[in-house]
Tab-separated table of C-alpha atoms in Angstrom:
chain	number	residue	atom	x	y	z
Q	1	MET	CA	117.273	-100.549	71.960
Q	2	ALA	CA	120.708	-101.985	72.791
Q	3	THR	CA	119.123	-105.134	74.199
Q	4	ASN	CA	117.160	-105.708	71.008
Q	5	ILE	CA	120.274	-105.312	68.892
Q	6	LEU	CA	122.175	-107.762	71.096
Q	7	VAL	CA	119.406	-110.373	70.832
Q	8	ALA	CA	119.243	-109.886	67.065
Q	9	ASP	CA	123.004	-110.360	66.800
Q	10	GLN	CA	122.841	-113.542	68.856
Q	11	GLU	CA	120.067	-114.921	66.685
Q	12	THR	CA	121.733	-114.205	63.342
Q	13	HIS	CA	125.264	-115.512	63.688
Q	14	PHE	CA	124.941	-119.160	62.632
Q	15	PHE	CA	124.200	-118.688	58.938
Q	16	GLY	CA	126.849	-115.962	58.911
Q	17	ASP	CA	129.379	-118.432	60.336
Q	18	VAL	CA	128.500	-120.966	57.637
Q	19	CYS	CA	128.893	-118.273	54.979
Q	20	LYS	CA	132.271	-117.248	56.456
Q	21	ASN	CA	133.456	-120.830	56.138
Q	22	PHE	CA	132.118	-120.938	52.590
Q	23	ASP	CA	133.828	-117.678	51.571
Q	24	HIS	CA	137.155	-118.786	52.998
Q	25	ALA	CA	137.010	-122.148	51.209
Q	26	ALA	CA	135.828	-120.536	47.957
Q	27	GLN	CA	139.211	-118.806	47.687
Q	28	PHE	CA	140.697	-122.198	46.877
Q	29	THR	CA	138.325	-122.847	43.976
Q	30	LYS	CA	138.266	-121.357	40.464
Q	31	HIS	CA	134.549	-120.617	40.040
Q	32	ASP	CA	133.183	-117.193	39.110
Q	33	ALA	CA	131.518	-114.983	41.700
Q	34	GLY	CA	127.993	-115.425	40.339
Q	35	LEU	CA	128.142	-119.202	40.544
Q	36	LEU	CA	129.574	-119.049	44.063
Q	37	ASP	CA	126.764	-116.692	45.105
Q	38	GLN	CA	124.198	-119.137	43.711
Q	39	ILE	CA	125.739	-122.018	45.666
Q	40	LYS	CA	125.927	-120.035	48.925
Q	41	SER	CA	122.458	-118.480	48.916
Q	42	CYS	CA	119.257	-120.073	50.241
Q	43	ASN	CA	116.960	-120.578	47.264
Q	44	SER	CA	113.641	-120.733	49.154
Q	45	VAL	CA	112.759	-119.632	52.682
Q	46	TYR	CA	109.200	-120.385	53.799
Q	47	ARG	CA	108.171	-118.851	57.127
Q	48	PHE	CA	104.634	-119.461	58.319
Q	49	ARG	CA	102.392	-119.446	61.381
Q	50	PHE	CA	99.385	-121.594	62.237
Q	51	PRO	CA	97.013	-121.912	65.196
Q	52	ILE	CA	96.300	-124.970	67.334
Q	53	ARG	CA	93.651	-125.499	69.994
Q	54	ARG	CA	94.920	-125.689	73.597
Q	55	GLY	CA	92.290	-126.173	76.249
Q	56	ASN	CA	89.570	-123.621	75.620
Q	57	GLY	CA	91.810	-121.295	73.620
Q	58	PHE	CA	94.322	-121.074	70.778
Q	59	GLU	CA	98.066	-120.911	70.443
Q	60	VAL	CA	99.913	-119.666	67.367
Q	61	ILE	CA	102.957	-121.717	66.295
Q	62	ASP	CA	105.917	-120.285	64.332
Q	63	ALA	CA	107.488	-122.614	61.768
Q	64	TRP	CA	109.942	-122.668	58.864
Q	65	ARG	CA	111.069	-124.762	55.930
Q	66	VAL	CA	114.166	-123.718	54.000
Q	67	GLU	CA	115.353	-125.239	50.718
Q	68	HIS	CA	118.928	-124.112	50.329
Q	69	SER	CA	120.001	-125.636	47.018
Q	70	HIS	CA	118.250	-127.246	44.053
Q	71	HIS	CA	121.371	-128.439	42.248
Q	72	GLN	CA	120.038	-131.935	43.031
Q	73	SER	CA	116.445	-133.020	43.612
Q	74	PRO	CA	114.824	-133.663	45.984
Q	75	THR	CA	116.103	-131.441	48.759
Q	76	LYS	CA	116.654	-133.159	52.104
Q	77	GLY	CA	116.838	-132.163	55.749
Q	78	GLY	CA	115.466	-132.669	59.229
Q	79	ILE	CA	112.772	-130.843	61.173
Q	80	ARG	CA	113.872	-129.344	64.475
Q	81	TYR	CA	111.371	-129.001	67.344
Q	82	SER	CA	112.819	-126.369	69.684
Q	83	GLU	CA	111.696	-123.143	71.324
Q	84	MET	CA	115.163	-121.777	70.439
Q	85	VAL	CA	114.747	-122.337	66.699
Q	86	ASN	CA	114.815	-119.266	64.445
Q	87	GLU	CA	115.055	-118.451	60.750
Q	88	ASP	CA	118.811	-117.883	60.777
Q	89	GLU	CA	119.403	-121.276	62.379
Q	90	VAL	CA	117.180	-123.097	59.889
Q	91	MET	CA	118.914	-121.367	56.972
Q	92	ALA	CA	122.323	-122.330	58.362
Q	93	LEU	CA	121.336	-125.954	58.888
Q	94	ALA	CA	119.856	-126.132	55.375
Q	95	ALA	CA	123.129	-124.841	53.939
Q	96	LEU	CA	125.117	-127.378	55.954
Q	97	MET	CA	122.848	-130.110	54.580
Q	98	THR	CA	123.700	-129.074	51.019
Q	99	TYR	CA	127.422	-129.293	51.680
Q	100	LYS	CA	127.043	-132.452	53.753
Q	101	CYS	CA	125.228	-134.301	50.969
Q	102	ALA	CA	127.854	-133.236	48.440
Q	103	ILE	CA	130.717	-134.332	50.704
Q	104	VAL	CA	129.366	-137.879	51.098
Q	105	ASN	CA	128.117	-138.058	47.478
Q	106	VAL	CA	124.414	-138.292	48.343
Q	107	PRO	CA	122.358	-136.826	45.438
Q	108	PHE	CA	120.180	-134.401	47.422
Q	109	GLY	CA	120.021	-130.648	47.762
Q	110	GLY	CA	120.030	-129.290	51.299
Q	111	ALA	CA	116.932	-128.292	53.278
Q	112	LYS	CA	115.862	-127.887	56.900
Q	113	GLY	CA	112.727	-127.273	58.914
Q	114	GLY	CA	111.917	-125.862	62.303
Q	115	ILE	CA	108.912	-125.650	64.625
Q	116	LYS	CA	109.303	-123.182	67.489
Q	117	ILE	CA	108.050	-125.256	70.412
Q	118	ASN	CA	109.400	-127.182	73.369
Q	119	PRO	CA	107.932	-130.680	72.811
Q	120	LYS	CA	107.976	-131.347	76.573
Q	121	ASN	CA	105.293	-128.693	77.052
Q	122	TYR	CA	102.732	-130.453	74.837
Q	123	THR	CA	100.678	-133.617	75.079
Q	124	VAL	CA	101.133	-136.356	72.479
Q	125	SER	CA	97.805	-135.358	70.932
Q	126	GLU	CA	98.893	-131.719	70.671
Q	127	LEU	CA	102.245	-132.707	69.139
Q	128	GLU	CA	100.426	-134.817	66.572
Q	129	ASN	CA	98.156	-131.894	65.683
Q	130	ILE	CA	101.147	-129.564	65.332
Q	131	THR	CA	103.076	-132.049	63.181
Q	132	ARG	CA	100.145	-132.814	60.896
Q	133	ARG	CA	99.268	-129.135	60.476
Q	134	TYR	CA	102.923	-128.329	59.710
Q	135	THR	CA	102.890	-131.053	57.048
Q	136	VAL	CA	99.686	-129.723	55.479
Q	137	GLU	CA	101.213	-126.238	55.288
Q	138	LEU	CA	104.216	-127.718	53.446
Q	139	ILE	CA	101.907	-129.622	51.075
Q	140	LYS	CA	99.962	-126.435	50.281
Q	141	LYS	CA	103.150	-124.680	49.138
Q	142	ASN	CA	104.696	-127.730	47.406
Q	143	PHE	CA	107.478	-127.925	49.996
Q	144	ILE	CA	107.295	-131.690	50.542
Q	145	GLY	CA	107.240	-134.770	48.321
Q	146	PRO	CA	109.438	-137.729	47.357
Q	147	SER	CA	110.822	-135.815	44.353
Q	148	ILE	CA	110.568	-132.315	45.885
Q	149	ASP	CA	111.683	-132.092	49.528
Q	150	VAL	CA	112.097	-134.987	51.959
Q	151	PRO	CA	112.133	-134.178	55.717
Q	152	ALA	CA	113.732	-136.325	58.431
Q	153	PRO	CA	114.120	-136.272	62.230
Q	154	ASP	CA	116.264	-133.679	63.965
Q	155	TYR	CA	116.600	-132.274	67.479
Q	156	GLY	CA	113.298	-132.784	69.316
Q	157	SER	CA	111.720	-135.093	66.717
Q	158	GLY	CA	111.942	-138.785	65.884
Q	159	GLU	CA	110.264	-141.813	64.344
Q	160	ARG	CA	106.877	-140.945	65.834
Q	161	GLU	CA	106.759	-137.515	64.225
Q	162	MET	CA	107.973	-138.901	60.903
Q	163	SER	CA	105.127	-141.445	61.001
Q	164	TRP	CA	102.599	-138.635	61.406
Q	165	ILE	CA	104.167	-136.757	58.504
Q	166	ALA	CA	104.128	-139.860	56.283
Q	167	ASP	CA	100.494	-140.592	57.081
Q	168	THR	CA	99.436	-136.974	56.523
Q	169	TYR	CA	101.239	-136.778	53.193
Q	170	ALA	CA	99.798	-140.120	52.010
Q	171	THR	CA	96.289	-139.061	53.086
Q	172	MET	CA	96.576	-135.762	51.194
Q	173	ASN	CA	97.968	-137.516	48.116
Q	174	PRO	CA	95.723	-140.572	47.628
Q	175	GLY	CA	97.062	-143.137	45.200
Q	176	GLN	CA	100.601	-141.713	45.048
Q	177	LEU	CA	102.754	-144.829	44.714
Q	178	ASP	CA	105.879	-143.325	46.295
Q	179	ALA	CA	104.139	-141.429	49.115
Q	180	MET	CA	106.241	-143.099	51.847
Q	181	GLY	CA	109.344	-141.650	50.187
Q	182	ALA	CA	108.196	-138.150	51.195
Q	183	VAL	CA	109.904	-138.487	54.590
Q	184	THR	CA	112.691	-140.609	56.086
Q	185	GLY	CA	113.537	-141.689	59.611
Q	186	LYS	CA	110.289	-143.656	59.820
Q	187	PRO	CA	109.917	-146.765	62.011
Q	188	ILE	CA	110.569	-150.115	60.341
Q	189	ALA	CA	106.867	-150.981	60.500
Q	190	LEU	CA	106.077	-147.926	58.361
Q	191	HIS	CA	108.586	-148.524	55.557
Q	192	GLY	CA	111.631	-147.296	57.450
Q	193	ILE	CA	115.020	-148.952	57.155
Q	194	ALA	CA	117.152	-150.982	59.555
Q	195	GLY	CA	120.015	-148.968	61.042
Q	196	ARG	CA	118.568	-145.469	60.537
Q	197	ARG	CA	118.115	-144.668	64.227
Q	198	GLU	CA	121.766	-145.245	65.071
Q	199	ALA	CA	123.186	-144.117	61.711
Q	200	THR	CA	124.435	-140.651	62.711
Q	201	GLY	CA	126.194	-141.952	65.822
Q	202	ARG	CA	127.682	-144.875	63.910
Q	203	GLY	CA	128.935	-142.450	61.281
Q	204	VAL	CA	130.550	-140.259	63.961
Q	205	ALA	CA	132.365	-143.313	65.342
Q	206	ILE	CA	133.596	-144.349	61.894
Q	207	ALA	CA	134.718	-140.771	61.155
Q	208	THR	CA	136.678	-140.732	64.420
Q	209	ARG	CA	138.260	-144.086	63.642
Q	210	GLU	CA	139.346	-142.924	60.184
Q	211	CYS	CA	140.875	-139.743	61.558
Q	212	VAL	CA	142.985	-141.518	64.162
Q	213	SER	CA	143.974	-144.286	61.722
Q	214	VAL	CA	146.376	-142.002	59.823
Q	215	GLY	CA	149.750	-142.414	61.490
Q	216	GLU	CA	151.259	-139.314	59.898
Q	217	ASP	CA	148.529	-137.068	61.305
Q	218	MET	CA	148.566	-138.658	64.743
Q	219	GLN	CA	152.343	-138.304	65.031
Q	220	LYS	CA	152.011	-134.538	64.554
Q	221	ILE	CA	149.667	-134.197	67.534
Q	222	GLY	CA	151.487	-136.684	69.750
Q	223	LEU	CA	149.062	-139.603	69.615
Q	224	LEU	CA	149.497	-143.203	68.522
Q	225	PRO	CA	147.340	-144.303	65.576
Q	226	GLY	CA	144.177	-146.311	66.253
Q	227	LEU	CA	141.165	-145.893	68.524
Q	228	SER	CA	142.245	-148.483	71.088
Q	229	GLY	CA	142.757	-146.812	74.450
Q	230	LYS	CA	141.887	-143.308	73.266
Q	231	ARG	CA	140.107	-141.303	75.977
Q	232	VAL	CA	136.873	-139.750	74.733
Q	233	ILE	CA	134.438	-137.201	76.177
Q	234	VAL	CA	130.990	-137.062	74.566
Q	235	GLN	CA	128.619	-134.138	75.002
Q	236	GLY	CA	124.982	-135.174	74.661
Q	237	LEU	CA	123.206	-138.431	75.432
Q	238	GLY	CA	120.510	-138.026	72.830
Q	239	ASN	CA	120.317	-140.186	69.754
Q	240	VAL	CA	123.610	-138.977	68.233
Q	241	GLY	CA	125.649	-138.771	71.428
Q	242	TYR	CA	124.477	-142.092	72.862
Q	243	TYR	CA	125.237	-144.096	69.721
Q	244	SER	CA	128.505	-142.222	69.119
Q	245	ALA	CA	129.686	-143.168	72.614
Q	246	LYS	CA	128.377	-146.735	72.297
Q	247	PHE	CA	130.104	-147.455	68.979
Q	248	LEU	CA	133.329	-145.672	69.951
Q	249	ALA	CA	133.505	-147.895	73.025
Q	250	GLU	CA	132.904	-150.969	70.858
Q	251	LEU	CA	135.783	-149.851	68.609
Q	252	GLY	CA	138.156	-149.770	71.595
Q	253	ALA	CA	137.941	-146.196	72.870
Q	254	ILE	CA	137.501	-145.408	76.570
Q	255	ILE	CA	134.559	-143.097	77.290
Q	256	VAL	CA	135.890	-141.028	80.196
Q	257	GLY	CA	133.303	-138.236	80.209
Q	258	LEU	CA	129.598	-137.761	79.423
Q	259	CYS	CA	127.911	-134.347	79.471
Q	260	GLU	CA	124.244	-133.378	79.404
Q	261	PHE	CA	122.400	-130.127	80.015
Q	262	GLU	CA	121.880	-130.925	83.727
Q	263	GLY	CA	125.573	-131.606	84.354
Q	264	ALA	CA	128.544	-133.817	83.485
Q	265	ILE	CA	130.367	-136.852	84.886
Q	266	TYR	CA	133.960	-137.996	84.480
Q	267	ASN	CA	136.071	-141.048	85.276
Q	268	GLU	CA	139.562	-141.416	83.826
Q	269	ASN	CA	139.189	-145.228	84.009
Q	270	GLY	CA	136.086	-145.177	81.830
Q	271	LEU	CA	132.294	-145.010	82.090
Q	272	ASP	CA	129.764	-147.670	81.131
Q	273	VAL	CA	127.721	-145.820	78.486
Q	274	GLU	CA	124.693	-148.090	78.710
Q	275	ALA	CA	124.644	-147.947	82.510
Q	276	VAL	CA	124.830	-144.138	82.462
Q	277	PHE	CA	122.061	-144.005	79.869
Q	278	GLN	CA	119.799	-146.221	81.986
Q	279	HIS	CA	120.652	-144.219	85.131
Q	280	ARG	CA	119.631	-140.995	83.388
Q	281	LYS	CA	116.484	-142.626	82.065
Q	282	ALA	CA	115.529	-143.646	85.597
Q	283	THR	CA	116.545	-140.456	87.430
Q	284	GLY	CA	116.420	-137.746	84.768
Q	285	SER	CA	120.089	-136.859	85.246
Q	286	VAL	CA	123.599	-138.174	84.634
Q	287	LEU	CA	124.502	-136.813	88.065
Q	288	GLY	CA	124.463	-139.329	90.869
Q	289	TYR	CA	125.822	-142.163	88.722
Q	290	ALA	CA	127.785	-144.474	91.016
Q	291	GLY	CA	130.610	-145.046	88.541
Q	292	ALA	CA	131.520	-141.363	88.230
Q	293	ALA	CA	134.734	-140.202	89.881
Q	294	GLN	CA	133.850	-136.517	89.358
Q	295	GLU	CA	130.608	-134.604	88.836
Q	296	PHE	CA	130.056	-131.109	87.459
Q	297	THR	CA	126.784	-129.226	87.815
Q	298	ASN	CA	128.085	-126.863	85.113
Q	299	THR	CA	128.019	-129.144	82.072
Q	300	MET	CA	130.578	-127.020	80.216
Q	301	GLU	CA	133.211	-128.014	82.784
Q	302	GLY	CA	132.800	-131.573	81.570
Q	303	LEU	CA	134.151	-130.600	78.153
Q	304	GLU	CA	137.357	-129.285	79.702
Q	305	GLN	CA	138.514	-132.486	81.417
Q	306	PRO	CA	141.562	-134.512	80.251
Q	307	CYS	CA	140.912	-136.571	77.106
Q	308	ASP	CA	142.280	-137.276	73.641
Q	309	ILE	CA	139.038	-136.802	71.678
Q	310	LEU	CA	136.044	-134.566	72.342
Q	311	VAL	CA	132.747	-135.321	70.591
Q	312	PRO	CA	130.257	-132.424	70.952
Q	313	ALA	CA	126.954	-134.073	69.955
Q	314	ALA	CA	124.387	-131.674	71.396
Q	315	LEU	CA	123.686	-128.209	69.952
Q	316	GLU	CA	125.550	-125.539	68.011
Q	317	ASN	CA	127.968	-122.951	69.464
Q	318	GLN	CA	129.179	-125.038	72.413
Q	319	ILE	CA	132.907	-124.440	71.853
Q	320	THR	CA	133.801	-120.753	71.595
Q	321	VAL	CA	136.667	-118.356	72.304
Q	322	ASP	CA	135.484	-118.384	75.917
Q	323	ASN	CA	136.308	-122.045	76.540
Q	324	ILE	CA	138.474	-123.326	73.649
Q	325	ARG	CA	141.729	-122.708	75.548
Q	326	ASN	CA	140.449	-124.916	78.371
Q	327	ILE	CA	139.714	-127.845	76.045
Q	328	GLN	CA	142.366	-130.517	76.639
Q	329	ALA	CA	141.412	-132.794	73.730
Q	330	LYS	CA	143.697	-132.943	70.704
Q	331	ILE	CA	140.876	-133.943	68.338
Q	332	ILE	CA	137.329	-132.585	68.158
Q	333	VAL	CA	134.823	-134.664	66.178
Q	334	GLU	CA	131.654	-132.657	65.595
Q	335	GLY	CA	128.629	-134.867	66.115
Q	336	ALA	CA	126.329	-131.838	66.363
Q	337	ASN	CA	125.803	-129.165	63.715
Q	338	GLY	CA	127.973	-126.092	64.225
Q	339	PRO	CA	129.253	-126.799	67.766
Q	340	THR	CA	132.544	-124.915	67.206
Q	341	SER	CA	132.723	-121.232	66.355
Q	342	PRO	CA	135.139	-120.175	63.546
Q	343	GLU	CA	137.212	-118.141	66.029
Q	344	ALA	CA	137.526	-121.105	68.392
Q	345	GLU	CA	138.485	-123.386	65.518
Q	346	ALA	CA	141.310	-121.038	64.484
Q	347	ILE	CA	142.698	-121.101	68.029
Q	348	PHE	CA	142.412	-124.888	68.280
Q	349	TYR	CA	144.298	-125.443	65.006
Q	350	ALA	CA	146.923	-122.871	66.000
Q	351	ASN	CA	147.519	-124.959	69.123
Q	352	GLY	CA	148.064	-128.073	66.990
Q	353	GLY	CA	144.626	-129.717	67.193
Q	354	ILE	CA	142.444	-131.351	64.535
Q	355	ILE	CA	138.713	-130.803	64.049
Q	356	VAL	CA	136.696	-133.362	62.058
Q	357	PRO	CA	133.920	-131.079	60.752
Q	358	ASP	CA	130.207	-131.559	61.290
Q	359	MET	CA	129.351	-131.503	57.600
Q	360	TYR	CA	131.253	-134.772	57.249
Q	361	ALA	CA	131.262	-136.304	60.743
Q	362	ASN	CA	127.486	-136.392	61.239
Q	363	ALA	CA	126.582	-137.261	57.643
Q	364	GLY	CA	125.714	-140.854	58.595
Q	365	GLY	CA	122.077	-139.875	59.144
Q	366	VAL	CA	121.509	-138.424	55.697
Q	367	THR	CA	123.457	-141.296	54.116
Q	368	VAL	CA	121.120	-143.912	55.596
Q	369	SER	CA	118.134	-141.634	54.907
Q	370	TYR	CA	119.200	-141.851	51.276
Q	371	PHE	CA	119.132	-145.638	51.529
Q	372	GLU	CA	115.649	-145.457	53.092
Q	373	TRP	CA	114.456	-143.180	50.279
Q	374	LEU	CA	115.803	-145.624	47.702
Q	375	LYS	CA	114.038	-148.467	49.522
Q	376	ASN	CA	110.754	-146.542	49.449
Q	377	LEU	CA	111.072	-145.844	45.719
Q	378	SER	CA	111.966	-149.449	44.894
Q	379	HIS	CA	109.305	-150.874	47.262
Q	380	VAL	CA	111.546	-153.760	48.310
Q	381	ALA	CA	113.803	-154.249	51.343
Q	382	PHE	CA	117.537	-154.488	50.771
Q	383	GLY	CA	118.642	-158.112	50.615
Q	384	ARG	CA	115.178	-159.558	50.076
Q	385	MET	CA	115.738	-160.477	46.419
Q	386	ASN	CA	119.199	-161.987	46.688
Q	387	ARG	CA	119.851	-163.153	50.268
Q	388	ARG	CA	118.823	-166.806	49.779
Q	389	PHE	CA	120.549	-166.947	46.397
Q	390	GLU	CA	123.785	-165.771	48.059
Q	391	GLU	CA	123.394	-168.360	50.832
Q	392	ASN	CA	122.849	-171.202	48.344
Q	393	SER	CA	125.841	-170.064	46.275
Q	394	ASN	CA	128.007	-169.870	49.401
Q	395	LEU	CA	126.774	-173.292	50.522
Q	396	ASN	CA	127.749	-174.842	47.191
Q	397	LEU	CA	131.183	-173.220	47.444
Q	398	VAL	CA	131.710	-174.500	51.006
Q	399	ASN	CA	130.636	-178.025	50.010
Q	400	MET	CA	133.044	-177.955	47.073
Q	401	VAL	CA	135.980	-176.767	49.237
Q	402	GLU	CA	135.233	-179.407	51.890
Q	403	GLY	CA	135.049	-182.078	49.180
Q	404	ILE	CA	138.398	-181.071	47.644
Q	405	THR	CA	140.299	-180.618	50.938
Q	406	GLY	CA	138.606	-183.327	52.956
Q	407	VAL	CA	138.377	-180.893	55.874
Q	408	ALA	CA	134.931	-180.380	57.389
Q	409	LEU	CA	134.087	-176.964	58.836
Q	410	THR	CA	132.307	-176.656	62.161
Q	411	PRO	CA	128.612	-175.718	62.118
Q	412	MET	CA	129.528	-172.249	63.401
Q	413	GLN	CA	132.105	-171.737	60.644
Q	414	ARG	CA	129.667	-172.942	58.003
Q	415	SER	CA	126.876	-170.639	59.166
Q	416	THR	CA	129.224	-167.641	59.285
Q	417	ILE	CA	130.486	-168.213	55.745
Q	418	ILE	CA	127.165	-169.210	54.216
Q	419	LYS	CA	124.923	-166.508	55.695
Q	420	GLY	CA	123.665	-163.883	53.231
Q	421	ALA	CA	123.668	-160.209	54.221
Q	422	SER	CA	120.621	-158.786	56.031
Q	423	GLU	CA	119.260	-155.308	55.380
Q	424	LEU	CA	120.999	-153.995	58.501
Q	425	GLU	CA	124.339	-155.467	57.423
Q	426	LEU	CA	123.992	-153.980	53.943
Q	427	VAL	CA	123.031	-150.588	55.357
Q	428	ASN	CA	125.976	-150.589	57.774
Q	429	SER	CA	128.303	-151.687	54.980
Q	430	GLY	CA	127.118	-148.879	52.720
Q	431	LEU	CA	127.441	-146.349	55.536
Q	432	GLU	CA	130.949	-147.475	56.448
Q	433	ASP	CA	132.105	-147.365	52.824
Q	434	THR	CA	130.660	-143.856	52.443
Q	435	MET	CA	132.329	-142.513	55.589
Q	436	ILE	CA	135.711	-144.097	54.792
Q	437	ARG	CA	135.842	-142.863	51.203
Q	438	SER	CA	134.646	-139.388	52.120
Q	439	TYR	CA	137.180	-138.855	54.917
Q	440	HIS	CA	140.149	-139.733	52.763
Q	441	GLU	CA	138.777	-137.624	49.904
Q	442	ILE	CA	138.638	-134.648	52.298
Q	443	ARG	CA	142.106	-135.394	53.645
Q	444	GLU	CA	143.564	-135.504	50.125
Q	445	ILE	CA	142.218	-131.996	49.477
Q	446	TYR	CA	143.562	-130.884	52.864
Q	447	LYS	CA	147.039	-132.227	52.065
Q	448	SER	CA	147.055	-130.870	48.512
Q	449	ASN	CA	147.321	-127.220	49.603
Q	450	PRO	CA	148.810	-126.166	52.966
Q	451	ASP	CA	146.954	-122.842	52.749
Q	452	ILE	CA	143.590	-124.612	53.050
Q	453	GLY	CA	144.436	-124.934	56.716
Q	454	THR	CA	141.613	-127.073	58.135
Q	455	LEU	CA	139.641	-130.207	57.331
Q	456	ARG	CA	136.482	-128.051	57.351
Q	457	ASN	CA	137.868	-125.869	54.581
Q	458	ALA	CA	138.943	-128.966	52.671
Q	459	ALA	CA	135.482	-130.502	53.012
Q	460	MET	CA	133.883	-127.254	51.881
Q	461	VAL	CA	136.220	-126.983	48.878
Q	462	GLY	CA	135.226	-130.472	47.794
Q	463	ALA	CA	131.532	-129.688	48.280
Q	464	ILE	CA	131.724	-126.411	46.346
Q	465	ASN	CA	133.444	-128.092	43.414
Q	466	LYS	CA	130.835	-130.872	43.211
Q	467	ILE	CA	127.882	-128.490	43.488
Q	468	ALA	CA	129.422	-126.140	40.916
Q	469	VAL	CA	129.712	-128.995	38.420
Q	470	SER	CA	126.031	-129.830	38.956
Q	471	TYR	CA	124.914	-126.244	38.364
Q	472	GLN	CA	127.146	-125.890	35.320
Q	473	ASN	CA	125.756	-129.082	33.820
Q	474	LEU	CA	122.167	-127.982	34.490
Q	475	GLY	CA	122.631	-124.632	32.796
Q	476	ILE	CA	120.099	-121.826	33.259
Q	477	TRP	CA	116.470	-121.928	32.087
Q	478	PRO	CA	114.930	-120.000	30.397
């Protein structure tokens, strides 16, 4: 009996943690209790099971789709493929998606999905069957559609799975003009968008850069402003962690530590992210990399090494009261969803640290998913209509300036100035603008009231206020 209670407690803490953060932030708003309850609660929780054929027998798969908030339509959120997934986790992630979208001003409600499998245990054919059957179950209950609920990749899923979902939805809805808008994170060849794959990691890097750019805040924690020379440890070499580390290095940071489930490596002089990634691809482990000065078979030890910034970009609940006092970083930037427990966060802030919260830091993915959704609804790639017009206009301007000044530009200078923006450049520009504006909006709320205490609370306050306005404007029907 005690064991069952313990397991139940372990499986039902994540949504409770999100609600704790919500309740604390709600104290700094002026909305009535009923409206706050509406914002906090999950509107729709769909739990279902379906069979698949395996060999000569059957296997029953558990799955979920949760739509947390309908203050904006459609709802939006990834599908997680993991044998650890459970209803509480999916509800928590759906709630975080609601707040995340509000924070970065993306007009979606929050949703999330989960399929309780380990993808490594299935063939490609079996994964396709599972994904297509999951999609059909969503279609049957009206839980997917370009104006209803738009899934995306998450832990354990990617472009391949999104392609299967898109094809299944289009097949089940013949003639629907906007069918490809029913899912994002698709490959470019299937109406995806340039920059989506790396968007979350790029957003994490931009969020980190914005945090350390504020001299006043850095002075308080004993760091110089700017990313140049900052020592960074990244947990996770999946899509988010790899691109976070890659772009942070490009922005001038030194990646001193990389952690994965099989272990961690550290070198105070820096690690070559791409070389480590290729080493792991070839050997299946970060351990054994020639450029590592230290190795740890216990991956959690890797988080506790000397650094300025720690980027947990793996799974939730990685930083707790058990290890927070051993963390030497002064800034934690949450690339993953829910990597820091509320109790650990309180200790970290009490010791003078800063945490850039997940609901903002990893919002790059949903931001570029929004761009992909817009592209699918408009049926035209960004830049296609105006790129040549911009280049001709720029060319005329350059010719005029050269004629007036008598100074001829080099071919390289001319091409740089004249070139119109590609889809990737426009996407990256839109993402960067979103992340910059959102961080300083959060920081303004944080600075406006010392009692708010953390950037997470400030982000949540901003999200609650925006969602409340939406619900108030919608009214109640009937």
